[in-house]
mmCIF file with all atom_site columns, C-alpha atoms in Angstrom:
data_model
loop_
_atom_site.group_PDB
_atom_site.id
_atom_site.type_symbol
_atom_site.label_atom_id
_atom_site.label_alt_id
_atom_site.label_comp_id
_atom_site.label_asym_id
_atom_site.label_entity_id
_atom_site.label_seq_id
_atom_site.pdbx_PDB_ins_code
_atom_site.Cartn_x
_atom_site.Cartn_y
_atom_site.Cartn_z
_atom_site.occupancy
_atom_site.B_iso_or_equiv
_atom_site.pdbx_formal_charge
_atom_site.auth_seq_id
_atom_site.auth_comp_id
_atom_site.auth_asym_id
_atom_site.auth_atom_id
_atom_site.pdbx_PDB_model_num
ATOM 1  C CA . MET A 1 1  ? 92.266  143.984 93.432  1.00 0.00 ? 274 MET A CA 1
ATOM 2  C CA . ILE A 1 2  ? 92.832  142.014 96.716  1.00 0.00 ? 275 ILE A CA 1
ATOM 3  C CA . GLU A 1 3  ? 95.482  143.653 98.700  1.00 0.00 ? 276 GLU A CA 1
ATOM 4  C CA . PHE A 1 4  ? 98.572  141.594 99.546  1.00 0.00 ? 277 PHE A CA 1
ATOM 5  C CA . GLU A 1 5  ? 98.077  141.560 103.196 1.00 0.00 ? 278 GLU A CA 1
ATOM 6  C CA . THR A 1 6  ? 94.561  140.343 102.937 1.00 0.00 ? 279 THR A CA 1
ATOM 7  C CA . ALA A 1 7  ? 95.678  137.393 100.525 1.00 0.00 ? 280 ALA A CA 1
ATOM 8  C CA . LEU A 1 8  ? 98.285  136.418 103.110 1.00 0.00 ? 281 LEU A CA 1
ATOM 9  C CA . LEU A 1 9  ? 95.504  136.566 105.986 1.00 0.00 ? 282 LEU A CA 1
ATOM 10 C CA . ALA A 1 10 ? 93.023  134.412 103.791 1.00 0.00 ? 283 ALA A CA 1
ATOM 11 C CA . LEU A 1 11 ? 95.801  131.830 102.985 1.00 0.00 ? 284 LEU A CA 1
ATOM 12 C CA . ALA A 1 12 ? 96.709  131.628 107.054 1.00 0.00 ? 285 ALA A CA 1
ATOM 13 C CA . ALA A 1 13 ? 92.875  130.959 107.312 1.00 0.00 ? 286 ALA A CA 1
ATOM 14 C CA . ALA A 1 14 ? 92.868  128.308 104.847 1.00 0.00 ? 287 ALA A CA 1
ATOM 15 C CA . PHE A 1 15 ? 95.796  126.687 106.659 1.00 0.00 ? 288 PHE A CA 1
ATOM 16 C CA . VAL A 1 16 ? 93.908  127.047 109.811 1.00 0.00 ? 289 VAL A CA 1
ATOM 17 C CA . VAL A 1 17 ? 91.091  125.255 108.150 1.00 0.00 ? 290 VAL A CA 1
ATOM 18 C CA . PHE A 1 18 ? 93.399  122.511 107.034 1.00 0.00 ? 291 PHE A CA 1
ATOM 19 C CA . GLY A 1 19 ? 94.887  122.140 110.383 1.00 0.00 ? 292 GLY A CA 1
ATOM 20 C CA . GLY A 1 20 ? 91.270  121.521 111.729 1.00 0.00 ? 293 GLY A CA 1
ATOM 21 C CA . VAL A 1 21 ? 90.724  118.760 108.843 1.00 0.00 ? 294 VAL A CA 1
ATOM 22 C CA . ALA A 1 22 ? 94.168  117.306 110.254 1.00 0.00 ? 295 ALA A CA 1
ATOM 23 C CA . LEU A 1 23 ? 92.804  117.026 113.942 1.00 0.00 ? 296 LEU A CA 1
ATOM 24 C CA . TYR A 1 24 ? 89.792  115.148 112.822 1.00 0.00 ? 297 TYR A CA 1
ATOM 25 C CA . ARG A 1 25 ? 92.323  112.503 111.819 1.00 0.00 ? 298 ARG A CA 1
ATOM 26 C CA . VAL A 1 26 ? 93.767  112.738 115.346 1.00 0.00 ? 299 VAL A CA 1
ATOM 27 C CA . PHE A 1 27 ? 90.440  111.710 117.151 1.00 0.00 ? 300 PHE A CA 1
ATOM 28 C CA . VAL A 1 28 ? 89.423  109.200 114.420 1.00 0.00 ? 301 VAL A CA 1
ATOM 29 C CA . GLY A 1 29 ? 92.709  107.714 113.197 1.00 0.00 ? 302 GLY A CA 1
ATOM 30 C CA . PRO A 1 30 ? 92.802  103.934 113.003 1.00 0.00 ? 303 PRO A CA 1
ATOM 31 C CA . THR A 1 31 ? 96.193  103.832 114.424 1.00 0.00 ? 304 THR A CA 1
ATOM 32 C CA . THR A 1 32 ? 98.430  105.520 116.694 1.00 0.00 ? 305 THR A CA 1
ATOM 33 C CA . HIS A 1 33 ? 100.818 106.415 113.979 1.00 0.00 ? 306 HIS A CA 1
ATOM 34 C CA . ASP A 1 34 ? 98.074  107.945 111.800 1.00 0.00 ? 307 ASP A CA 1
ATOM 35 C CA . ARG A 1 35 ? 97.197  110.027 114.828 1.00 0.00 ? 308 ARG A CA 1
ATOM 36 C CA . VAL A 1 36 ? 100.987 111.021 115.476 1.00 0.00 ? 309 VAL A CA 1
ATOM 37 C CA . ILE A 1 37 ? 101.201 112.003 111.532 1.00 0.00 ? 310 ILE A CA 1
ATOM 38 C CA . ALA A 1 38 ? 98.016  114.007 111.966 1.00 0.00 ? 311 ALA A CA 1
ATOM 39 C CA . VAL A 1 39 ? 99.318  116.062 114.923 1.00 0.00 ? 312 VAL A CA 1
ATOM 40 C CA . ASN A 1 40 ? 102.487 116.724 112.959 1.00 0.00 ? 313 ASN A CA 1
ATOM 41 C CA . VAL A 1 41 ? 100.487 117.926 109.909 1.00 0.00 ? 314 VAL A CA 1
ATOM 42 C CA . ALA A 1 42 ? 98.313  120.042 112.004 1.00 0.00 ? 315 ALA A CA 1
ATOM 43 C CA . GLY A 1 43 ? 101.395 121.577 113.827 1.00 0.00 ? 316 GLY A CA 1
ATOM 44 C CA . THR A 1 44 ? 102.949 122.271 110.412 1.00 0.00 ? 317 THR A CA 1
ATOM 45 C CA . ASN A 1 45 ? 99.884  124.097 109.133 1.00 0.00 ? 318 ASN A CA 1
ATOM 46 C CA . THR A 1 46 ? 99.952  126.202 112.261 1.00 0.00 ? 319 THR A CA 1
ATOM 47 C CA . VAL A 1 47 ? 103.568 127.246 111.701 1.00 0.00 ? 320 VAL A CA 1
ATOM 48 C CA . ILE A 1 48 ? 102.866 128.154 108.292 1.00 0.00 ? 321 ILE A CA 1
ATOM 49 C CA . ALA A 1 49 ? 99.588  130.043 109.249 1.00 0.00 ? 322 ALA A CA 1
ATOM 50 C CA . ILE A 1 50 ? 101.593 132.021 111.989 1.00 0.00 ? 323 ILE A CA 1
ATOM 51 C CA . SER A 1 51 ? 104.144 132.732 109.145 1.00 0.00 ? 324 SER A CA 1
ATOM 52 C CA . PHE A 1 52 ? 101.620 134.244 106.808 1.00 0.00 ? 325 PHE A CA 1
ATOM 53 C CA . VAL A 1 53 ? 100.127 136.399 109.730 1.00 0.00 ? 326 VAL A CA 1
ATOM 54 C CA . ALA A 1 54 ? 103.725 137.576 110.496 1.00 0.00 ? 327 ALA A CA 1
ATOM 55 C CA . ALA A 1 55 ? 104.165 138.698 106.851 1.00 0.00 ? 328 ALA A CA 1
ATOM 56 C CA . ALA A 1 56 ? 100.762 140.104 106.690 1.00 0.00 ? 329 ALA A CA 1
ATOM 57 C CA . LEU A 1 57 ? 101.153 142.342 109.822 1.00 0.00 ? 330 LEU A CA 1
ATOM 58 C CA . ASP A 1 58 ? 104.803 142.887 109.323 1.00 0.00 ? 331 ASP A CA 1
ATOM 59 C CA . GLN A 1 59 ? 105.696 141.432 112.840 1.00 0.00 ? 332 GLN A CA 1
ATOM 60 C CA . PRO A 1 60 ? 108.857 139.428 112.501 1.00 0.00 ? 333 PRO A CA 1
ATOM 61 C CA . VAL A 1 61 ? 108.639 138.571 116.080 1.00 0.00 ? 334 VAL A CA 1
ATOM 62 C CA . PHE A 1 62 ? 105.825 136.099 115.085 1.00 0.00 ? 335 PHE A CA 1
ATOM 63 C CA . LEU A 1 63 ? 108.552 134.222 113.156 1.00 0.00 ? 336 LEU A CA 1
ATOM 64 C CA . ASP A 1 64 ? 110.289 133.651 116.355 1.00 0.00 ? 337 ASP A CA 1
ATOM 65 C CA . VAL A 1 65 ? 107.202 131.971 117.810 1.00 0.00 ? 338 VAL A CA 1
ATOM 66 C CA . ALA A 1 66 ? 106.665 129.893 114.637 1.00 0.00 ? 339 ALA A CA 1
ATOM 67 C CA . LEU A 1 67 ? 110.124 128.802 114.789 1.00 0.00 ? 340 LEU A CA 1
ATOM 68 C CA . VAL A 1 68 ? 109.695 127.573 118.335 1.00 0.00 ? 341 VAL A CA 1
ATOM 69 C CA . TYR A 1 69 ? 106.634 126.070 117.581 1.00 0.00 ? 342 TYR A CA 1
ATOM 70 C CA . ALA A 1 70 ? 108.106 124.128 114.770 1.00 0.00 ? 343 ALA A CA 1
ATOM 71 C CA . LEU A 1 71 ? 110.917 122.893 117.004 1.00 0.00 ? 344 LEU A CA 1
ATOM 72 C CA . LEU A 1 72 ? 108.579 121.617 119.517 1.00 0.00 ? 345 LEU A CA 1
ATOM 73 C CA . ASN A 1 73 ? 106.515 119.952 117.035 1.00 0.00 ? 346 ASN A CA 1
ATOM 74 C CA . PHE A 1 74 ? 109.671 118.180 115.729 1.00 0.00 ? 347 PHE A CA 1
ATOM 75 C CA . LEU A 1 75 ? 110.703 117.254 119.129 1.00 0.00 ? 348 LEU A CA 1
ATOM 76 C CA . LEU A 1 76 ? 107.228 115.648 119.925 1.00 0.00 ? 349 LEU A CA 1
ATOM 77 C CA . SER A 1 77 ? 107.601 113.591 116.989 1.00 0.00 ? 350 SER A CA 1
ATOM 78 C CA . ILE A 1 78 ? 111.093 112.232 117.769 1.00 0.00 ? 351 ILE A CA 1
ATOM 79 C CA . ALA A 1 79 ? 110.107 111.754 121.402 1.00 0.00 ? 352 ALA A CA 1
ATOM 80 C CA . PHE A 1 80 ? 106.995 109.674 120.387 1.00 0.00 ? 353 PHE A CA 1
ATOM 81 C CA . SER A 1 81 ? 108.822 107.660 117.846 1.00 0.00 ? 354 SER A CA 1
ATOM 82 C CA . LYS A 1 82 ? 111.489 106.876 120.659 1.00 0.00 ? 355 LYS A CA 1
ATOM 83 C CA . PHE A 1 83 ? 108.985 105.936 123.131 1.00 0.00 ? 356 PHE A CA 1
ATOM 84 C CA . ASN A 1 84 ? 107.237 103.646 120.361 1.00 0.00 ? 357 ASN A CA 1
ATOM 85 C CA . VAL A 1 85 ? 110.420 101.920 119.459 1.00 0.00 ? 358 VAL A CA 1
ATOM 86 C CA . GLU A 1 86 ? 111.090 101.010 123.193 1.00 0.00 ? 359 GLU A CA 1
ATOM 87 C CA . GLN A 1 87 ? 107.695 99.668  123.704 1.00 0.00 ? 360 GLN A CA 1
ATOM 88 C CA . GLY A 1 88 ? 108.145 97.337  120.749 1.00 0.00 ? 361 GLY A CA 1
ATOM 89 C CA . GLY A 1 89 ? 105.471 99.059  118.574 1.00 0.00 ? 362 GLY A CA 1
ATOM 90 C CA . VAL A 1 90 ? 107.616 99.029  115.356 1.00 0.00 ? 363 VAL A CA 1
ATOM 91 C CA . LEU A 1 91 ? 107.326 96.030  113.388 1.00 0.00 ? 364 LEU A CA 1
#
């Protein structure tokens, strides 16, 4: 039977792969909005992967890193949205 820590690390690896798939949309995305959403998805997958690694390795300090990264990801989305509205990019 698979150990709990190994399962968490496998899930973290799966979310890293999902984040890589989202990065494809960042480079190929037809519109700027698609690219911003893809960056957000990749950032969210990174936060989830860091959280799984923190649980697997029993290192709560990694959760602090994940929280800071999640806040930066959120602020990036807000900053881009504000910039886009000011430039007249919203229909």
